[in-house]
mmCIF file of C-alpha atoms in Angstrom:
data_model
loop_
_atom_site.group_PDB
_atom_site.id
_atom_site.type_symbol
_atom_site.label_atom_id
_atom_site.label_comp_id
_atom_site.label_asym_id
_atom_site.label_seq_id
_atom_site.Cartn_x
_atom_site.Cartn_y
_atom_site.Cartn_z
ATOM 1 C CA MET A 101 0.000 0.000 0.000
ATOM 2 C CA GLU A 102 2.889 2.384 0.734
ATOM 3 C CA TRP A 103 4.222 1.926 -2.817
ATOM 4 C CA ILE A 104 0.890 2.979 -4.284
ATOM 5 C CA ILE A 105 0.842 6.136 -2.160
ATOM 6 C CA LEU A 106 4.461 6.830 -3.154
ATOM 7 C CA LEU A 107 3.646 6.494 -6.857
ATOM 8 C CA VAL A 108 0.470 8.577 -6.665
ATOM 9 C CA THR A 109 2.167 11.317 -4.640
ATOM 10 C CA GLY A 110 5.161 11.298 -6.994
ATOM 11 C CA ALA A 111 2.870 11.592 -10.006
ATOM 12 C CA ILE A 112 0.993 14.535 -8.465
ATOM 13 C CA ILE A 113 4.196 16.331 -7.489
ATOM 14 C CA GLY A 114 5.814 15.703 -10.881
ATOM 15 C CA TRP A 115 2.714 16.850 -12.749
ATOM 16 C CA LEU A 116 2.445 20.045 -10.681
ATOM 17 C CA ALA A 117 6.157 20.809 -11.135
ATOM 18 C CA GLY A 118 5.835 20.223 -14.883
ATOM 19 C CA PHE A 119 2.826 22.540 -14.946
ATOM 20 C CA VAL A 120 4.772 25.248 -13.099
ATOM 21 C CA MET A 121 7.872 24.859 -15.280
ATOM 22 C CA GLY A 122 5.997 24.408 -18.546
ATOM 23 C CA GLY A 123 7.006 20.874 -19.483
ATOM 24 C CA ARG A 124 5.371 17.546 -20.261
ATOM 25 C CA TYR A 125 7.094 14.414 -19.056
ATOM 26 C CA GLY A 126 4.449 11.676 -19.196
ATOM 27 C CA LEU A 127 3.261 9.551 -16.310
ATOM 28 C CA ILE A 128 6.556 7.722 -15.681
ATOM 29 C CA GLY A 129 8.549 10.943 -16.036
ATOM 30 C CA ASP A 130 6.221 12.737 -13.618
ATOM 31 C CA ILE A 131 6.591 9.955 -11.063
ATOM 32 C CA ILE A 132 10.392 9.977 -11.319
ATOM 33 C CA ILE A 133 10.589 13.778 -11.165
ATOM 34 C CA GLY A 134 8.160 13.808 -8.234
ATOM 35 C CA ILE A 135 10.047 11.225 -6.187
ATOM 36 C CA VAL A 136 13.543 12.580 -6.892
ATOM 37 C CA GLY A 137 12.306 16.167 -6.495
ATOM 38 C CA SER A 138 10.790 15.310 -3.122
ATOM 39 C CA MET A 139 14.078 13.859 -1.933
ATOM 40 C CA LEU A 140 15.878 16.973 -3.184
ATOM 41 C CA GLY A 141 13.290 19.218 -1.516
ATOM 42 C CA LYS A 142 13.680 17.438 1.817
ATOM 43 C CA TRP A 143 17.463 17.572 1.610
ATOM 44 C CA LEU A 144 17.603 21.211 0.506
ATOM 45 C CA PHE A 145 14.857 22.778 2.601
ATOM 46 C CA ALA A 146 14.832 20.577 5.732
ATOM 47 C CA ASP A 147 18.393 19.317 6.078
ATOM 48 C CA GLN A 148 20.326 22.292 4.686
ATOM 49 C CA LEU A 149 18.086 25.287 5.421
ATOM 50 C CA GLY A 150 16.447 23.885 8.556
ATOM 51 C CA ILE A 151 12.842 24.589 7.585
ATOM 52 C CA GLY A 152 10.897 22.281 9.897
ATOM 53 C CA GLY A 153 7.864 21.663 7.682
ATOM 54 C CA ALA A 154 10.073 20.615 4.780
ATOM 55 C CA ALA A 155 10.786 17.301 6.489
ATOM 56 C CA ALA A 156 7.349 16.233 5.228
ATOM 57 C CA ALA A 157 8.422 16.668 1.580
ATOM 58 C CA GLY A 158 6.891 13.940 -0.531
ATOM 59 C CA SER A 159 4.299 12.867 2.006
ATOM 60 C CA PHE A 160 0.624 12.854 1.097
ATOM 61 C CA SER A 161 -0.175 16.143 2.842
ATOM 62 C CA LEU A 162 -0.449 19.733 1.682
ATOM 63 C CA THR A 163 2.905 20.649 3.223
ATOM 64 C CA GLY A 164 4.563 17.513 1.870
ATOM 65 C CA ILE A 165 3.284 18.114 -1.640
ATOM 66 C CA ALA A 166 4.240 21.806 -1.522
ATOM 67 C CA PHE A 167 7.848 21.128 -0.522
ATOM 68 C CA GLY A 168 7.971 18.200 -2.942
ATOM 69 C CA VAL A 169 6.871 20.480 -5.781
ATOM 70 C CA LEU A 170 9.482 23.061 -4.780
ATOM 71 C CA GLY A 171 12.163 20.384 -4.858
ATOM 72 C CA ALA A 172 10.930 19.082 -8.213
ATOM 73 C CA VAL A 173 10.942 22.608 -9.662
ATOM 74 C CA VAL A 174 14.553 23.009 -8.510
ATOM 75 C CA LEU A 175 15.344 19.621 -10.072
ATOM 76 C CA ILE A 176 13.782 20.567 -13.428
ATOM 77 C CA PHE A 177 15.597 23.917 -13.364
ATOM 78 C CA LEU A 178 18.947 22.215 -12.721
ATOM 79 C CA LEU A 179 18.330 19.602 -15.417
ATOM 80 C CA ARG A 180 17.487 22.324 -17.935
ATOM 81 C CA LEU A 181 20.532 24.298 -16.886
ATOM 82 C CA ILE A 182 22.791 21.288 -17.425
ATOM 83 C CA ALA A 183 21.198 19.951 -20.607
ATOM 84 C CA GLY A 184 20.180 23.261 -22.143
ATOM 85 C CA LYS A 185 16.584 24.208 -22.717
ATOM 86 C CA ARG A 186 14.952 22.412 -25.645
#
């Protein structure tokens, strides 16, 4: 059951980040971006900057989704910076 929640949350976060950044990545791409972006968001905002609510990044809550989306937006920005915008 936890895997299903992980996949659904990752898909929502990836889709929202793609919407914000203006990209389409497909279902699998959204899930990957959502999961990796959530890990990046937790690391960046909770571990490095010490924002307490960011520890929930990637969880199925409003705060978790918000910090997950922020992390996924940072991830997409970095990937575009490295690869060059298409």
